Amino acid sequence: MADRTSEPLATTGAVPTAVVPGNGDSPRGFLLAAIAYACWGFLPLFMKGIGHIPAAEVVAHRIVWSVPLVGAFILWLGRTADLKVALRSPRMLAMAALTATLVTFNWGIYVWAISVGRTLEAALGYYINPLFSIFLGAVLLKEKLNRAQLVAIGFAVAAVAIIAVDAGGLPWVSLGLCVSWGFYAFFRKTLPVGPNQGFFLEVMLLSVPSLAYIFYLESSGQGHFTDTGIADVVWLISSGVVTAVPLLFYANGAKLLRLSTIGIMQYIAPSMVFLIAVFVFHEPFGMVKLMAFGLIWMALVIYTGSMLVESRNARQAAAALKA
């Protein structure tokens, strides 16, 4: 399966088209991905507010209400032709069905974990996930890491090990989130269709079973959209917004970054989730977790610095070649 990080990405509104040279990173991709991870970092606050609604019902509404939002965005971009091509391709539909399944599994675990007070386990899962992504990038995409990046990964490994030991082992919540999102990132990166169209394809395929499930819940009196007040209606519709917006940022950024870079950046969201779990949800936090948290941010600083140096050197080399 080809690595499409070097292919041009279609213009997405106000952000100009960017091309990643070779197998490197684009500053535009870094910015878009950072915005997505920041949104995901604040997501537990929303999920805690909607925690009285069963996780499966929340996931179904996240899917259904994402469809019109992403569809309107694609119409605004004028990219419906690409979507029509994807709909006529069995291979693209199969790939989209695979990524849709992975992201649904990930959403379900995450929503459930927040609602039952296992936010730290969710954070642990996303701390581990970048290491899994780097493993996939090295094994499947043959991505190379320099010495500074290896040092950063070493700090991250030490931090994750400390968290795992302090937690008494890796719970299934953490592993489920790690593996499902790691493979989603890999297959989503290689899906041969524009990022926005790919996400729309995913939620469109998922919308049929999701709508059927919602109708079943409402008709059997178990749903929260029509019988439990306007507040639940607002919560459930808003779930589509908090789902679609960061995924659109992520989809556009991921194809402009190496999988290993995406893996390191994924520490942003679990770090925010970890802080929310401790200082907002008041889950236990001690010096051991503080040490691990510091190591993870040290890894981020080292890796980001290395990436910026590489970007500067590449620009200088390009300027010298042009001269």
mmCIF file with all atom_site columns, C-alpha atoms in Angstrom, residues 135-271:
data_model
loop_
_atom_site.group_PDB
_atom_site.id
_atom_site.type_symbol
_atom_site.label_atom_id
_atom_site.label_alt_id
_atom_site.label_comp_id
_atom_site.label_asym_id
_atom_site.label_entity_id
_atom_site.label_seq_id
_atom_site.pdbx_PDB_ins_code
_atom_site.Cartn_x
_atom_site.Cartn_y
_atom_site.Cartn_z
_atom_site.occupancy
_atom_site.B_iso_or_equiv
_atom_site.pdbx_formal_charge
_atom_site.auth_seq_id
_atom_site.auth_comp_id
_atom_site.auth_asym_id
_atom_site.auth_atom_id
_atom_site.pdbx_PDB_model_num
ATOM 1   C CA . PHE A 1 135 ? 6.287   0.968  15.444 1.00 0.00 ? 135 PHE A CA 1
ATOM 2   C CA . LEU A 1 136 ? 3.866   0.840  12.511 1.00 0.00 ? 136 LEU A CA 1
ATOM 3   C CA . GLY A 1 137 ? 5.719   3.640  10.728 1.00 0.00 ? 137 GLY A CA 1
ATOM 4   C CA . ALA A 1 138 ? 9.099   1.949  11.111 1.00 0.00 ? 138 ALA A CA 1
ATOM 5   C CA . VAL A 1 139 ? 7.906   -1.536 10.163 1.00 0.00 ? 139 VAL A CA 1
ATOM 6   C CA . LEU A 1 140 ? 5.324   -0.807 7.467  1.00 0.00 ? 140 LEU A CA 1
ATOM 7   C CA . LEU A 1 141 ? 6.456   2.528  5.998  1.00 0.00 ? 141 LEU A CA 1
ATOM 8   C CA . LYS A 1 142 ? 10.222  2.187  6.617  1.00 0.00 ? 142 LYS A CA 1
ATOM 9   C CA . GLU A 1 143 ? 10.343  5.612  8.285  1.00 0.00 ? 143 GLU A CA 1
ATOM 10  C CA . LYS A 1 144 ? 13.764  6.569  9.652  1.00 0.00 ? 144 LYS A CA 1
ATOM 11  C CA . LEU A 1 145 ? 14.386  8.278  13.001 1.00 0.00 ? 145 LEU A CA 1
ATOM 12  C CA . ASN A 1 146 ? 17.427  10.409 13.826 1.00 0.00 ? 146 ASN A CA 1
ATOM 13  C CA . ARG A 1 147 ? 19.313  10.373 17.126 1.00 0.00 ? 147 ARG A CA 1
ATOM 14  C CA . ALA A 1 148 ? 17.333  13.214 18.731 1.00 0.00 ? 148 ALA A CA 1
ATOM 15  C CA . GLN A 1 149 ? 14.073  11.520 17.828 1.00 0.00 ? 149 GLN A CA 1
ATOM 16  C CA . LEU A 1 150 ? 15.301  8.250  19.322 1.00 0.00 ? 150 LEU A CA 1
ATOM 17  C CA . VAL A 1 151 ? 16.173  10.096 22.541 1.00 0.00 ? 151 VAL A CA 1
ATOM 18  C CA . ALA A 1 152 ? 12.684  11.597 22.589 1.00 0.00 ? 152 ALA A CA 1
ATOM 19  C CA . ILE A 1 153 ? 11.160  8.161  22.134 1.00 0.00 ? 153 ILE A CA 1
ATOM 20  C CA . GLY A 1 154 ? 13.348  6.893  24.960 1.00 0.00 ? 154 GLY A CA 1
ATOM 21  C CA . PHE A 1 155 ? 11.928  9.535  27.303 1.00 0.00 ? 155 PHE A CA 1
ATOM 22  C CA . ALA A 1 156 ? 8.421   8.619  26.154 1.00 0.00 ? 156 ALA A CA 1
ATOM 23  C CA . VAL A 1 157 ? 9.047   4.915  26.756 1.00 0.00 ? 157 VAL A CA 1
ATOM 24  C CA . ALA A 1 158 ? 10.308  5.691  30.267 1.00 0.00 ? 158 ALA A CA 1
ATOM 25  C CA . ALA A 1 159 ? 7.241   7.847  30.969 1.00 0.00 ? 159 ALA A CA 1
ATOM 26  C CA . VAL A 1 160 ? 4.794   5.223  29.745 1.00 0.00 ? 160 VAL A CA 1
ATOM 27  C CA . ALA A 1 161 ? 6.605   2.546  31.756 1.00 0.00 ? 161 ALA A CA 1
ATOM 28  C CA . ILE A 1 162 ? 6.320   4.642  34.920 1.00 0.00 ? 162 ILE A CA 1
ATOM 29  C CA . ILE A 1 163 ? 2.604   5.206  34.354 1.00 0.00 ? 163 ILE A CA 1
ATOM 30  C CA . ALA A 1 164 ? 2.017   1.524  33.621 1.00 0.00 ? 164 ALA A CA 1
ATOM 31  C CA . VAL A 1 165 ? 3.885   0.339  36.722 1.00 0.00 ? 165 VAL A CA 1
ATOM 32  C CA . ASP A 1 166 ? 2.128   2.884  38.933 1.00 0.00 ? 166 ASP A CA 1
ATOM 33  C CA . ALA A 1 167 ? -1.248  1.808  37.536 1.00 0.00 ? 167 ALA A CA 1
ATOM 34  C CA . GLY A 1 168 ? -0.508  -1.857 38.225 1.00 0.00 ? 168 GLY A CA 1
ATOM 35  C CA . GLY A 1 169 ? -0.614  -3.002 34.598 1.00 0.00 ? 169 GLY A CA 1
ATOM 36  C CA . LEU A 1 170 ? -2.250  -2.123 31.319 1.00 0.00 ? 170 LEU A CA 1
ATOM 37  C CA . PRO A 1 171 ? -6.055  -2.330 31.432 1.00 0.00 ? 171 PRO A CA 1
ATOM 38  C CA . TRP A 1 172 ? -8.080  -3.315 28.387 1.00 0.00 ? 172 TRP A CA 1
ATOM 39  C CA . VAL A 1 173 ? -9.352  0.253  28.018 1.00 0.00 ? 173 VAL A CA 1
ATOM 40  C CA . SER A 1 174 ? -5.835  1.526  27.423 1.00 0.00 ? 174 SER A CA 1
ATOM 41  C CA . LEU A 1 175 ? -4.895  -1.264 25.029 1.00 0.00 ? 175 LEU A CA 1
ATOM 42  C CA . GLY A 1 176 ? -8.150  -1.005 23.082 1.00 0.00 ? 176 GLY A CA 1
ATOM 43  C CA . LEU A 1 177 ? -7.724  2.728  22.538 1.00 0.00 ? 177 LEU A CA 1
ATOM 44  C CA . CYS A 1 178 ? -4.066  2.330  21.632 1.00 0.00 ? 178 CYS A CA 1
ATOM 45  C CA . VAL A 1 179 ? -4.465  -0.392 19.026 1.00 0.00 ? 179 VAL A CA 1
ATOM 46  C CA . SER A 1 180 ? -7.672  0.884  17.424 1.00 0.00 ? 180 SER A CA 1
ATOM 47  C CA . TRP A 1 181 ? -6.391  4.443  16.962 1.00 0.00 ? 181 TRP A CA 1
ATOM 48  C CA . GLY A 1 182 ? -2.934  3.319  15.874 1.00 0.00 ? 182 GLY A CA 1
ATOM 49  C CA . PHE A 1 183 ? -4.327  1.248  13.011 1.00 0.00 ? 183 PHE A CA 1
ATOM 50  C CA . TYR A 1 184 ? -6.898  3.933  12.204 1.00 0.00 ? 184 TYR A CA 1
ATOM 51  C CA . ALA A 1 185 ? -4.082  6.483  11.817 1.00 0.00 ? 185 ALA A CA 1
ATOM 52  C CA . PHE A 1 186 ? -2.129  4.115  9.592  1.00 0.00 ? 186 PHE A CA 1
ATOM 53  C CA . PHE A 1 187 ? -4.972  3.124  7.270  1.00 0.00 ? 187 PHE A CA 1
ATOM 54  C CA . ARG A 1 188 ? -6.440  6.638  7.236  1.00 0.00 ? 188 ARG A CA 1
ATOM 55  C CA . LYS A 1 189 ? -3.056  7.982  6.138  1.00 0.00 ? 189 LYS A CA 1
ATOM 56  C CA . THR A 1 190 ? -2.927  5.541  3.236  1.00 0.00 ? 190 THR A CA 1
ATOM 57  C CA . LEU A 1 191 ? -6.576  5.784  2.171  1.00 0.00 ? 191 LEU A CA 1
ATOM 58  C CA . PRO A 1 192 ? -6.371  6.849  -1.520 1.00 0.00 ? 192 PRO A CA 1
ATOM 59  C CA . VAL A 1 193 ? -8.871  9.705  -1.317 1.00 0.00 ? 193 VAL A CA 1
ATOM 60  C CA . GLY A 1 194 ? -8.870  13.302 -0.095 1.00 0.00 ? 194 GLY A CA 1
ATOM 61  C CA . PRO A 1 195 ? -8.944  13.631 3.700  1.00 0.00 ? 195 PRO A CA 1
ATOM 62  C CA . ASN A 1 196 ? -12.301 15.384 3.932  1.00 0.00 ? 196 ASN A CA 1
ATOM 63  C CA . GLN A 1 197 ? -13.926 13.032 1.448  1.00 0.00 ? 197 GLN A CA 1
ATOM 64  C CA . GLY A 1 198 ? -12.482 10.072 3.311  1.00 0.00 ? 198 GLY A CA 1
ATOM 65  C CA . PHE A 1 199 ? -13.982 11.161 6.613  1.00 0.00 ? 199 PHE A CA 1
ATOM 66  C CA . PHE A 1 200 ? -17.341 11.854 4.958  1.00 0.00 ? 200 PHE A CA 1
ATOM 67  C CA . LEU A 1 201 ? -17.206 8.395  3.380  1.00 0.00 ? 201 LEU A CA 1
ATOM 68  C CA . GLU A 1 202 ? -16.604 6.878  6.808  1.00 0.00 ? 202 GLU A CA 1
ATOM 69  C CA . VAL A 1 203 ? -19.503 8.595  8.578  1.00 0.00 ? 203 VAL A CA 1
ATOM 70  C CA . MET A 1 204 ? -21.795 8.080  5.580  1.00 0.00 ? 204 MET A CA 1
ATOM 71  C CA . LEU A 1 205 ? -21.179 4.331  5.677  1.00 0.00 ? 205 LEU A CA 1
ATOM 72  C CA . LEU A 1 206 ? -21.711 4.312  9.441  1.00 0.00 ? 206 LEU A CA 1
ATOM 73  C CA . SER A 1 207 ? -24.824 6.480  9.318  1.00 0.00 ? 207 SER A CA 1
ATOM 74  C CA . VAL A 1 208 ? -27.103 3.674  8.075  1.00 0.00 ? 208 VAL A CA 1
ATOM 75  C CA . PRO A 1 209 ? -26.617 1.318  11.070 1.00 0.00 ? 209 PRO A CA 1
ATOM 76  C CA . SER A 1 210 ? -26.422 4.332  13.388 1.00 0.00 ? 210 SER A CA 1
ATOM 77  C CA . LEU A 1 211 ? -29.786 5.693  12.238 1.00 0.00 ? 211 LEU A CA 1
ATOM 78  C CA . ALA A 1 212 ? -31.334 2.245  12.557 1.00 0.00 ? 212 ALA A CA 1
ATOM 79  C CA . TYR A 1 213 ? -30.028 1.989  16.109 1.00 0.00 ? 213 TYR A CA 1
ATOM 80  C CA . ILE A 1 214 ? -31.314 5.471  17.021 1.00 0.00 ? 214 ILE A CA 1
ATOM 81  C CA . PHE A 1 215 ? -34.773 4.709  15.610 1.00 0.00 ? 215 PHE A CA 1
ATOM 82  C CA . TYR A 1 216 ? -34.815 1.473  17.593 1.00 0.00 ? 216 TYR A CA 1
ATOM 83  C CA . LEU A 1 217 ? -33.955 3.279  20.821 1.00 0.00 ? 217 LEU A CA 1
ATOM 84  C CA . GLU A 1 218 ? -36.550 5.990  20.292 1.00 0.00 ? 218 GLU A CA 1
ATOM 85  C CA . SER A 1 219 ? -39.308 3.586  19.282 1.00 0.00 ? 219 SER A CA 1
ATOM 86  C CA . SER A 1 220 ? -38.640 1.371  22.305 1.00 0.00 ? 220 SER A CA 1
ATOM 87  C CA . GLY A 1 221 ? -38.577 4.285  24.731 1.00 0.00 ? 221 GLY A CA 1
ATOM 88  C CA . GLN A 1 222 ? -34.860 3.913  25.529 1.00 0.00 ? 222 GLN A CA 1
ATOM 89  C CA . GLY A 1 223 ? -33.591 6.909  23.564 1.00 0.00 ? 223 GLY A CA 1
ATOM 90  C CA . HIS A 1 224 ? -32.600 10.336 24.846 1.00 0.00 ? 224 HIS A CA 1
ATOM 91  C CA . PHE A 1 225 ? -33.327 12.448 21.766 1.00 0.00 ? 225 PHE A CA 1
ATOM 92  C CA . THR A 1 226 ? -37.081 12.978 21.934 1.00 0.00 ? 226 THR A CA 1
ATOM 93  C CA . ASP A 1 227 ? -38.284 12.078 25.425 1.00 0.00 ? 227 ASP A CA 1
ATOM 94  C CA . THR A 1 228 ? -35.755 13.447 27.924 1.00 0.00 ? 228 THR A CA 1
ATOM 95  C CA . GLY A 1 229 ? -35.802 17.183 27.285 1.00 0.00 ? 229 GLY A CA 1
ATOM 96  C CA . ILE A 1 230 ? -34.194 19.812 25.085 1.00 0.00 ? 230 ILE A CA 1
ATOM 97  C CA . ALA A 1 231 ? -30.877 19.614 26.941 1.00 0.00 ? 231 ALA A CA 1
ATOM 98  C CA . ASP A 1 232 ? -30.247 16.070 25.695 1.00 0.00 ? 232 ASP A CA 1
ATOM 99  C CA . VAL A 1 233 ? -31.194 17.113 22.160 1.00 0.00 ? 233 VAL A CA 1
ATOM 100 C CA . VAL A 1 234 ? -28.558 19.861 22.273 1.00 0.00 ? 234 VAL A CA 1
ATOM 101 C CA . TRP A 1 235 ? -25.959 17.515 23.764 1.00 0.00 ? 235 TRP A CA 1
ATOM 102 C CA . LEU A 1 236 ? -26.513 14.861 21.095 1.00 0.00 ? 236 LEU A CA 1
ATOM 103 C CA . ILE A 1 237 ? -26.523 17.261 18.141 1.00 0.00 ? 237 ILE A CA 1
ATOM 104 C CA . SER A 1 238 ? -23.400 18.954 19.499 1.00 0.00 ? 238 SER A CA 1
ATOM 105 C CA . SER A 1 239 ? -21.698 15.565 19.618 1.00 0.00 ? 239 SER A CA 1
ATOM 106 C CA . GLY A 1 240 ? -21.513 15.722 15.818 1.00 0.00 ? 240 GLY A CA 1
ATOM 107 C CA . VAL A 1 241 ? -19.700 19.066 15.959 1.00 0.00 ? 241 VAL A CA 1
ATOM 108 C CA . VAL A 1 242 ? -17.107 17.940 18.521 1.00 0.00 ? 242 VAL A CA 1
ATOM 109 C CA . THR A 1 243 ? -16.576 14.822 16.424 1.00 0.00 ? 243 THR A CA 1
ATOM 110 C CA . ALA A 1 244 ? -16.337 16.295 12.933 1.00 0.00 ? 244 ALA A CA 1
ATOM 111 C CA . VAL A 1 245 ? -14.313 19.451 13.522 1.00 0.00 ? 245 VAL A CA 1
ATOM 112 C CA . PRO A 1 246 ? -11.156 17.899 15.051 1.00 0.00 ? 246 PRO A CA 1
ATOM 113 C CA . LEU A 1 247 ? -11.270 14.923 12.676 1.00 0.00 ? 247 LEU A CA 1
ATOM 114 C CA . LEU A 1 248 ? -11.354 17.297 9.698  1.00 0.00 ? 248 LEU A CA 1
ATOM 115 C CA . PHE A 1 249 ? -8.294  19.075 11.068 1.00 0.00 ? 249 PHE A CA 1
ATOM 116 C CA . TYR A 1 250 ? -6.621  15.735 11.719 1.00 0.00 ? 250 TYR A CA 1
ATOM 117 C CA . ALA A 1 251 ? -7.472  14.301 8.303  1.00 0.00 ? 251 ALA A CA 1
ATOM 118 C CA . ASN A 1 252 ? -5.945  17.312 6.543  1.00 0.00 ? 252 ASN A CA 1
ATOM 119 C CA . GLY A 1 253 ? -2.885  17.372 8.765  1.00 0.00 ? 253 GLY A CA 1
ATOM 120 C CA . ALA A 1 254 ? -2.115  13.649 8.846  1.00 0.00 ? 254 ALA A CA 1
ATOM 121 C CA . LYS A 1 255 ? -1.405  13.368 5.134  1.00 0.00 ? 255 LYS A CA 1
ATOM 122 C CA . LEU A 1 256 ? 1.197   16.123 5.437  1.00 0.00 ? 256 LEU A CA 1
ATOM 123 C CA . LEU A 1 257 ? 3.122   14.413 8.254  1.00 0.00 ? 257 LEU A CA 1
ATOM 124 C CA . ARG A 1 258 ? 5.139   11.265 8.773  1.00 0.00 ? 258 ARG A CA 1
ATOM 125 C CA . LEU A 1 259 ? 3.385   8.619  10.831 1.00 0.00 ? 259 LEU A CA 1
ATOM 126 C CA . SER A 1 260 ? 6.124   8.894  13.466 1.00 0.00 ? 260 SER A CA 1
ATOM 127 C CA . THR A 1 261 ? 5.487   12.639 13.807 1.00 0.00 ? 261 THR A CA 1
ATOM 128 C CA . ILE A 1 262 ? 1.781   12.010 14.249 1.00 0.00 ? 262 ILE A CA 1
ATOM 129 C CA . GLY A 1 263 ? 2.680   9.455  16.898 1.00 0.00 ? 263 GLY A CA 1
ATOM 130 C CA . ILE A 1 264 ? 4.704   11.934 18.977 1.00 0.00 ? 264 ILE A CA 1
ATOM 131 C CA . MET A 1 265 ? 2.078   14.693 18.587 1.00 0.00 ? 265 MET A CA 1
ATOM 132 C CA . GLN A 1 266 ? -0.535  12.381 20.030 1.00 0.00 ? 266 GLN A CA 1
ATOM 133 C CA . TYR A 1 267 ? 0.984   13.084 23.433 1.00 0.00 ? 267 TYR A CA 1
ATOM 134 C CA . ILE A 1 268 ? -0.723  16.489 23.363 1.00 0.00 ? 268 ILE A CA 1
ATOM 135 C CA . ALA A 1 269 ? -4.245  15.127 23.808 1.00 0.00 ? 269 ALA A CA 1
ATOM 136 C CA . PRO A 1 270 ? -3.534  12.559 26.571 1.00 0.00 ? 270 PRO A CA 1
ATOM 137 C CA . SER A 1 271 ? -1.529  15.155 28.493 1.00 0.00 ? 271 SER A CA 1
#
